[in-house]
CSV table of C-alpha atoms and ligand atoms in Angstrom, one decimal:
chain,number,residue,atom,x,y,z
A,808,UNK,CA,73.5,216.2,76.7
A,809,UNK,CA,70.8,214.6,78.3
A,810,UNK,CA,70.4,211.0,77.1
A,811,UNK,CA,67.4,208.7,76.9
A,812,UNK,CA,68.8,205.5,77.8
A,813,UNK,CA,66.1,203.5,76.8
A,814,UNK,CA,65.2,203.2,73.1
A,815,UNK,CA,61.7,202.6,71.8
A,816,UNK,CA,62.8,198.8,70.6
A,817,UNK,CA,63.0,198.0,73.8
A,818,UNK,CA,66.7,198.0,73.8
A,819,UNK,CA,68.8,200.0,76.4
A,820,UNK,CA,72.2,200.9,76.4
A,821,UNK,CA,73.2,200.9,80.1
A,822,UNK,CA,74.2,204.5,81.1
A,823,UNK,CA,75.4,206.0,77.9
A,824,UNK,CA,77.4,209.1,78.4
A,825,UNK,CA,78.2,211.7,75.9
A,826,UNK,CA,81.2,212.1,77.0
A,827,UNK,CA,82.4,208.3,75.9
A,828,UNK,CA,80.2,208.5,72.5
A,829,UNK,CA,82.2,211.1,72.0
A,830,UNK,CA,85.7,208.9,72.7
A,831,UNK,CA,83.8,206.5,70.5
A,832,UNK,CA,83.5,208.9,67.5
A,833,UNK,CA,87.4,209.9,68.6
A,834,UNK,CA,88.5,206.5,68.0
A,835,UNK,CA,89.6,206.8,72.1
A,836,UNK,CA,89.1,203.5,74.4
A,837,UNK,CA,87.5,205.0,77.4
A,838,UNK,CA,84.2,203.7,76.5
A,839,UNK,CA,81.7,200.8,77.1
A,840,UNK,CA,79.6,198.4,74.6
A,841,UNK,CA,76.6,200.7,75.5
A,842,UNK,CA,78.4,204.1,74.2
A,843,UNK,CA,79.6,202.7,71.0
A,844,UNK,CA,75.5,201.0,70.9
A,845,UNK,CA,74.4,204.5,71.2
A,846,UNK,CA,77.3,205.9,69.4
A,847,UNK,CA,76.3,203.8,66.3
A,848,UNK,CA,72.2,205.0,66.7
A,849,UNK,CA,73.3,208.4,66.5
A,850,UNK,CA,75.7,207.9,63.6
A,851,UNK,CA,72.4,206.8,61.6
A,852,UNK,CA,70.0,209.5,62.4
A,853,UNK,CA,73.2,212.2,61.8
A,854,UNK,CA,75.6,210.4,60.2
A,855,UNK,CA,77.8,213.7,60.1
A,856,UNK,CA,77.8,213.9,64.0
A,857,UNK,CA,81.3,212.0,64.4
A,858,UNK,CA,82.9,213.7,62.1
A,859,UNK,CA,81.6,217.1,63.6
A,860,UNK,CA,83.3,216.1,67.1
A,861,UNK,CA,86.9,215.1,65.6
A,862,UNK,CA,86.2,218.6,63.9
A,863,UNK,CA,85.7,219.8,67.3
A,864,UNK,CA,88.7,217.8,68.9
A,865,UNK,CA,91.2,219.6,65.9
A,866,UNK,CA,89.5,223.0,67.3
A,867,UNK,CA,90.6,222.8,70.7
A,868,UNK,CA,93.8,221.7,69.6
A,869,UNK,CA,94.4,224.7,67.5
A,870,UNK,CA,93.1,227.2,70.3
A,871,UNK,CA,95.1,226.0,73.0
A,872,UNK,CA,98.3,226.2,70.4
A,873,UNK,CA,97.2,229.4,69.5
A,874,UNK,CA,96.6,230.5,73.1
A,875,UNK,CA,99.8,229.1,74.2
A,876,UNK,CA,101.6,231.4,71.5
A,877,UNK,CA,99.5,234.4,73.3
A,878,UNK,CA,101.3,233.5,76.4
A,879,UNK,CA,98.3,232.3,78.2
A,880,UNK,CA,99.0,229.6,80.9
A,881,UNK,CA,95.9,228.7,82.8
A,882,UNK,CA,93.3,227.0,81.0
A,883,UNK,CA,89.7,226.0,82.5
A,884,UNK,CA,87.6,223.5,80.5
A,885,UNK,CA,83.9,223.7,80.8
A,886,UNK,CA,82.2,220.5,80.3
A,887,UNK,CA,85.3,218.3,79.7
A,888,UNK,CA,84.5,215.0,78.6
A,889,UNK,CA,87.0,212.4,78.8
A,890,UNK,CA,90.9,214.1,79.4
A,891,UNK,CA,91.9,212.3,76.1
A,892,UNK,CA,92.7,212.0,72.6
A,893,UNK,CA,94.2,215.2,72.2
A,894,UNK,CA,92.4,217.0,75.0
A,895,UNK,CA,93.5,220.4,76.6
A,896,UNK,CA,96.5,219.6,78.9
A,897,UNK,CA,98.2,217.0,75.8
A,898,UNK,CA,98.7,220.2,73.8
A,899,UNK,CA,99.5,222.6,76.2
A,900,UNK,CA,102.0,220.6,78.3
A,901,UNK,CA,104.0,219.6,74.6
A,902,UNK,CA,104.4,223.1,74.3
A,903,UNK,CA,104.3,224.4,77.7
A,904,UNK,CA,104.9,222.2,80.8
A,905,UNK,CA,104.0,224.5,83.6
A,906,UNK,CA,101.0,225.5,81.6
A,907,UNK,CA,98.1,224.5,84.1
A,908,UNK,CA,94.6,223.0,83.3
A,909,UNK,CA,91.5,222.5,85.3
A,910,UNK,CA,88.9,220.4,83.5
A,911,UNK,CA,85.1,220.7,84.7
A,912,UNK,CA,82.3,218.1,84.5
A,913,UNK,CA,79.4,217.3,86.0
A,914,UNK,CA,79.2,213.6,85.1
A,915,UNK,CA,80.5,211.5,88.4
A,916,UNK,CA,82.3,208.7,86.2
A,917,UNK,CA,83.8,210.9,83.8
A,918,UNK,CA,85.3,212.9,86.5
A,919,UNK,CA,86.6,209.7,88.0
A,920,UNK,CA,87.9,208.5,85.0
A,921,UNK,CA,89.6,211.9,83.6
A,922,UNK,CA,91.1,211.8,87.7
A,923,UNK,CA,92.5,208.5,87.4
A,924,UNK,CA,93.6,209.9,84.0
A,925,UNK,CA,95.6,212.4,85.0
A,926,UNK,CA,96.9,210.5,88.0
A,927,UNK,CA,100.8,211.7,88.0
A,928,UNK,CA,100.3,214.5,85.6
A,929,UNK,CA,101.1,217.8,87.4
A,930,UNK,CA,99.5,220.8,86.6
A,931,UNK,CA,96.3,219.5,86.3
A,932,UNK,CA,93.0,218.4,87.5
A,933,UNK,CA,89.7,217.3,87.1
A,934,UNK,CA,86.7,218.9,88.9
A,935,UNK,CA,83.9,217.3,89.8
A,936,UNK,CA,81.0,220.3,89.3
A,937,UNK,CA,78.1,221.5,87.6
A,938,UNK,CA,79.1,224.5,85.6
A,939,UNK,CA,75.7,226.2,86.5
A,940,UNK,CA,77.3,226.9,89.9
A,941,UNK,CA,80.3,229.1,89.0
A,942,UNK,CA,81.0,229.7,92.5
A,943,UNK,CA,81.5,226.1,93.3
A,944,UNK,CA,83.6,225.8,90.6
A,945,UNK,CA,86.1,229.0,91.5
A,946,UNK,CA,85.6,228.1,94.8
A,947,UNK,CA,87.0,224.5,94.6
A,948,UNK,CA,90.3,223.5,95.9
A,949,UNK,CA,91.7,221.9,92.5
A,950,UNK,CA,91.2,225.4,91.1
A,951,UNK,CA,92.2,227.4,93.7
A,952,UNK,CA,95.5,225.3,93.7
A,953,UNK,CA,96.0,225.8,90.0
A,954,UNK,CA,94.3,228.8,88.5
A,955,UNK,CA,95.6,232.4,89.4
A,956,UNK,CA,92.9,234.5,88.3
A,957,UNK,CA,95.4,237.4,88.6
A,958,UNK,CA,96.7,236.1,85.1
A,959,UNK,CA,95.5,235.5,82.4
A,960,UNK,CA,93.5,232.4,81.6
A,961,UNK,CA,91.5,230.9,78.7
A,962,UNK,CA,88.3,229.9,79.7
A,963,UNK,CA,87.2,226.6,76.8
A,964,UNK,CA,83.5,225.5,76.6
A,965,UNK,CA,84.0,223.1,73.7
A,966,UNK,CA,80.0,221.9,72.4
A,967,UNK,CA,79.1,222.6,76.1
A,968,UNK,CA,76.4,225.8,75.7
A,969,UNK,CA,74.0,223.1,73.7
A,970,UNK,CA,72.9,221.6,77.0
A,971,UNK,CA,71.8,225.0,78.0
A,972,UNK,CA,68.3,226.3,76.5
A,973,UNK,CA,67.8,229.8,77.0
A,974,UNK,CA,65.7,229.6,79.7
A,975,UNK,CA,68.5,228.9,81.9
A,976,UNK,CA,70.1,232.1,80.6
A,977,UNK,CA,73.5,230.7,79.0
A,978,UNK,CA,74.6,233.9,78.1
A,979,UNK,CA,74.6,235.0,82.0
A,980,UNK,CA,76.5,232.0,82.6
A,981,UNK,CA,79.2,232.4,80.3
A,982,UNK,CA,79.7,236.2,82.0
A,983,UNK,CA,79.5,234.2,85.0
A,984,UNK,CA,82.8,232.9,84.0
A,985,UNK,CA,84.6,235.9,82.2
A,986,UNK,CA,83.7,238.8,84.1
A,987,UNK,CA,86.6,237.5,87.1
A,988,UNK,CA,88.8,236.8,84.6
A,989,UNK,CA,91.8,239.6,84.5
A,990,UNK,CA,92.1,241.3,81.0
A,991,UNK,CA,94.0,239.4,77.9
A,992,UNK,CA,92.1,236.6,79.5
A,993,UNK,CA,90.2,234.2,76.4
A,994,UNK,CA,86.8,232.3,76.0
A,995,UNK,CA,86.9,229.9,73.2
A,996,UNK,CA,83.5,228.6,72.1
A,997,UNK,CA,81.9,226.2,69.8
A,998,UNK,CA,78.4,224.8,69.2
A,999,UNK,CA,76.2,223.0,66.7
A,1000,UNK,CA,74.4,225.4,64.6
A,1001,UNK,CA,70.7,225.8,64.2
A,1002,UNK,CA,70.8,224.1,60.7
A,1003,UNK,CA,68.3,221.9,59.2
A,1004,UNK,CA,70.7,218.6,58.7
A,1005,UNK,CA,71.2,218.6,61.8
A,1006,UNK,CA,67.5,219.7,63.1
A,1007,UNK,CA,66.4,216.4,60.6
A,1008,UNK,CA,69.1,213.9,62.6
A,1009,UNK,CA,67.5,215.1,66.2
A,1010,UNK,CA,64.0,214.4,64.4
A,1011,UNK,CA,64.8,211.1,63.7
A,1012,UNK,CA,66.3,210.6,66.7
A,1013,UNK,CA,63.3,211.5,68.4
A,1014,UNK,CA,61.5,209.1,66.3
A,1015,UNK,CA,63.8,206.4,67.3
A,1016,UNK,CA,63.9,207.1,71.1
A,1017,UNK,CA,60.4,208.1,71.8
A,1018,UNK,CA,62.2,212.0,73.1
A,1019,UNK,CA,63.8,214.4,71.5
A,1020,UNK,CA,67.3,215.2,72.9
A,1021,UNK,CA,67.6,217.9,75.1
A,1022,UNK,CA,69.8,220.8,72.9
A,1023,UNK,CA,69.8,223.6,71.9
A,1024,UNK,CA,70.7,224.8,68.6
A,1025,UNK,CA,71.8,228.4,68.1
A,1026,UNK,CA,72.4,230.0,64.5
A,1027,UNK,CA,75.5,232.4,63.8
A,1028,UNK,CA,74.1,235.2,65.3
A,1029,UNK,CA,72.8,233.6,68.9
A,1030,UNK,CA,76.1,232.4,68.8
A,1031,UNK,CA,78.4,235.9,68.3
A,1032,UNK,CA,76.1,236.9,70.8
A,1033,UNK,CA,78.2,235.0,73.7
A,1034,UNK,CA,81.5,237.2,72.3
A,1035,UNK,CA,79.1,240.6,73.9
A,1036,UNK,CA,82.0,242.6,75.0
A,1037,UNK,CA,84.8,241.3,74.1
A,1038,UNK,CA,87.1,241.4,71.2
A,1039,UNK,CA,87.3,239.0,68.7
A,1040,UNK,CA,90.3,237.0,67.4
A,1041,UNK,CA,90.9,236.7,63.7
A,1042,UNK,CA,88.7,235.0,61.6
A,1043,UNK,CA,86.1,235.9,64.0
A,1044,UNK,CA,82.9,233.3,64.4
A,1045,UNK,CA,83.1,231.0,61.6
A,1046,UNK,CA,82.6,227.3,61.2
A,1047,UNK,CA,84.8,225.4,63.1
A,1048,UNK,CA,86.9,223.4,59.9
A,1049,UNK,CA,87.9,227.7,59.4
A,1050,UNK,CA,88.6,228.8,62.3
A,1051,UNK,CA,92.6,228.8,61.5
A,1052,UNK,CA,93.3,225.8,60.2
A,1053,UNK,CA,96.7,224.2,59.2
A,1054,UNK,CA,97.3,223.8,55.7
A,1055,UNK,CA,96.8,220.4,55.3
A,1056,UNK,CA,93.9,220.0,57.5
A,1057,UNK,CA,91.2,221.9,55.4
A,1058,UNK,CA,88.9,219.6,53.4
A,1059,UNK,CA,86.1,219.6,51.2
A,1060,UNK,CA,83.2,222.2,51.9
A,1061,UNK,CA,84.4,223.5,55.2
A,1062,UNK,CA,81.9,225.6,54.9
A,1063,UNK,CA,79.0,223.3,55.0
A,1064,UNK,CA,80.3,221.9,58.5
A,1065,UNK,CA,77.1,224.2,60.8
A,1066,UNK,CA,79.1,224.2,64.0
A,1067,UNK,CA,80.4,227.8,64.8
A,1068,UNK,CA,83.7,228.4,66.4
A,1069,UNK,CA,85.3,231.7,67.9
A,1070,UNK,CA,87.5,233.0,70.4
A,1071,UNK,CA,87.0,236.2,72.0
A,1072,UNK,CA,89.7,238.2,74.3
A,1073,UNK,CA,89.0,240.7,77.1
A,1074,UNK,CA,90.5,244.1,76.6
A,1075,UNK,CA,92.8,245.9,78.3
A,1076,UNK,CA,91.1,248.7,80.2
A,1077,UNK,CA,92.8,251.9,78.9
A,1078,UNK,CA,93.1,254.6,82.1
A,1079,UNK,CA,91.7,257.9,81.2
A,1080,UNK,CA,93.6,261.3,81.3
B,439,LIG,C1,79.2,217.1,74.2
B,439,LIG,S1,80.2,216.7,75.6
B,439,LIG,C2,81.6,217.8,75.2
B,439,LIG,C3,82.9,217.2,75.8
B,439,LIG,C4,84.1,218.1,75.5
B,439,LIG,N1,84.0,219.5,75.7
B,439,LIG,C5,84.7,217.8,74.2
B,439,LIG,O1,85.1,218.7,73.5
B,439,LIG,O2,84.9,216.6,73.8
B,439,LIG,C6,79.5,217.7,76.9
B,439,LIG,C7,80.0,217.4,78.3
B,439,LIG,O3,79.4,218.3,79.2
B,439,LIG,C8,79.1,217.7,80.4
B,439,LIG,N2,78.0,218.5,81.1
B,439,LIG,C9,76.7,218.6,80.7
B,439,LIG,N3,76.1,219.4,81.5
B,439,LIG,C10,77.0,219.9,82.4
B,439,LIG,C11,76.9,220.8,83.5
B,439,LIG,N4,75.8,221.4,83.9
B,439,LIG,N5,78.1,221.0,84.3
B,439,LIG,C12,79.2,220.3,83.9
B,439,LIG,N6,79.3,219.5,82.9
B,439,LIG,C13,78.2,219.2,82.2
B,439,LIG,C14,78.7,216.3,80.0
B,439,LIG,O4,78.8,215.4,81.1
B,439,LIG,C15,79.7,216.0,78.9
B,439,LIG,O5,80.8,215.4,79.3
């Protein structure tokens, strides 16, 4: 997400990142004074934010479990954010040590940070890219090293597709990323929803900054419509608190939480004859 980094009191934050709001909001400690400043400005224009991202955060922790039961072993995260709090190579390596994880962002001191992170952990790394270059990305030597694209992987673009309006066609670039992917390969998705509570916390926002954001909201359907083609895991797109939760993690109104989850799988081309 784009950030203003000056607000219209005069105030700025130096250099706010989503990705450390975000550890903010995770109760992580790779952040600065500024992100919790700005982490605490967005909390009062949408004061359900935070708990949207742990929401998120539980997500990914249930796909990759779930993709790890599936037998998938490569994973390739999108738009990483800090490699924390429960991020993608925690899970999978408690289940599965030789699982292997590439995380992807395009913010320089994240990326140094989630490398100094993972510093001694093997069978993964932390890419340095902007997703809107998929060849870069496959091309680069931390994924060459890790991810066999003759196997199955799970492709994870976790509140990523918001930075994208449809102008720069966000659909294409998802295929971008599926179409080399061999079949029983995943993409697992979320994204706030087009839903006035939240369309009310960017106004204010706006009001507050002197900009809107830049993001894009997408309703259900928008959303399904990054699944074109493949098939859909069980419960299909749904808001994230549903999307297979564990018993004792469902709480009140699940429902009312407008951030859509899904996974979808690539089929197994059947030969003819
Ligand atoms: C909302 S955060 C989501 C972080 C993470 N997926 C999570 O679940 O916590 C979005 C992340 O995408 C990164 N990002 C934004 N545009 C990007 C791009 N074009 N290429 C790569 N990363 C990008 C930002 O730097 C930020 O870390």
């Amino acid at each position: 997400m784009a950030l203003p980094v000056a607000a219209a009191d005069g105030h700025a934050p130096e250099h706010p990142s989503i990705a450390r709001i975000n550890d903010c909001w995770l109760e992580g400690d790779h952040h600065g004074d500024g992100d919790l400043l700005f982490a605490n400005h967005i909390a009062v224009c949408a004061p359900h934010v935070p708990y949207l991202v742990r929401e998120e955060r539980a997500l990914l922790a249930r796909m990759v479990r779930y993709l790890i039961g599936h037998g998938v072993r490569q994973f390739v995260d999108l738009g990483s954010g800090v490699p924390a709090s429960g991020h993608v190579h925690e899970i999978a390596h408690a289940l599965a040590p030789a699982a292997r994880v590439v995380y992807v962002d395009s913010d320089p001191g994240v990326a140094a940070e989630g490398r100094e992170l993972l510093a001694g952990t093997e069978n993964a790394a932390y890419l340095c890219a902007d997703i809107r270059e998929p060849e870069a990305v496959f091309g680069a030597a931390e994924f060459q090293q890790l991810i066999d694209l003759r196997e199955p992987v799970a492709v994870l673009m976790i509140e990523m597709l918001i930075n994208f309006p449809d102008s720069e066609n966000p659909r294409g670039l998802v295929s971008s990323y599926v179409e080399p992917l061999c079949p029983k390969s995943y993409l697992g998705l979320s994204h706030f929803g087009d839903h006035e509570e939240l369309d009310k916390g960017l106004n204010i926002f706006s009001r507050m900054f002197g900009q809107p954001p830049a993001v894009t909201l997408r309703d259900r359907e928008q959303f399904a419509k990054f699944f074109t083609g493949l098939d859909i895991v069980e419960p299909g797109v749904v808001p994230v608190p549903l999307w297979r939760p564990l018993e004792d993690e469902v709480g009140h109104n699940p429902d009312r939480a407008h951030v859509h989850a899904g996974l979808g799988r690539k089929r197994v081309m059947r030969s003819v004859g």
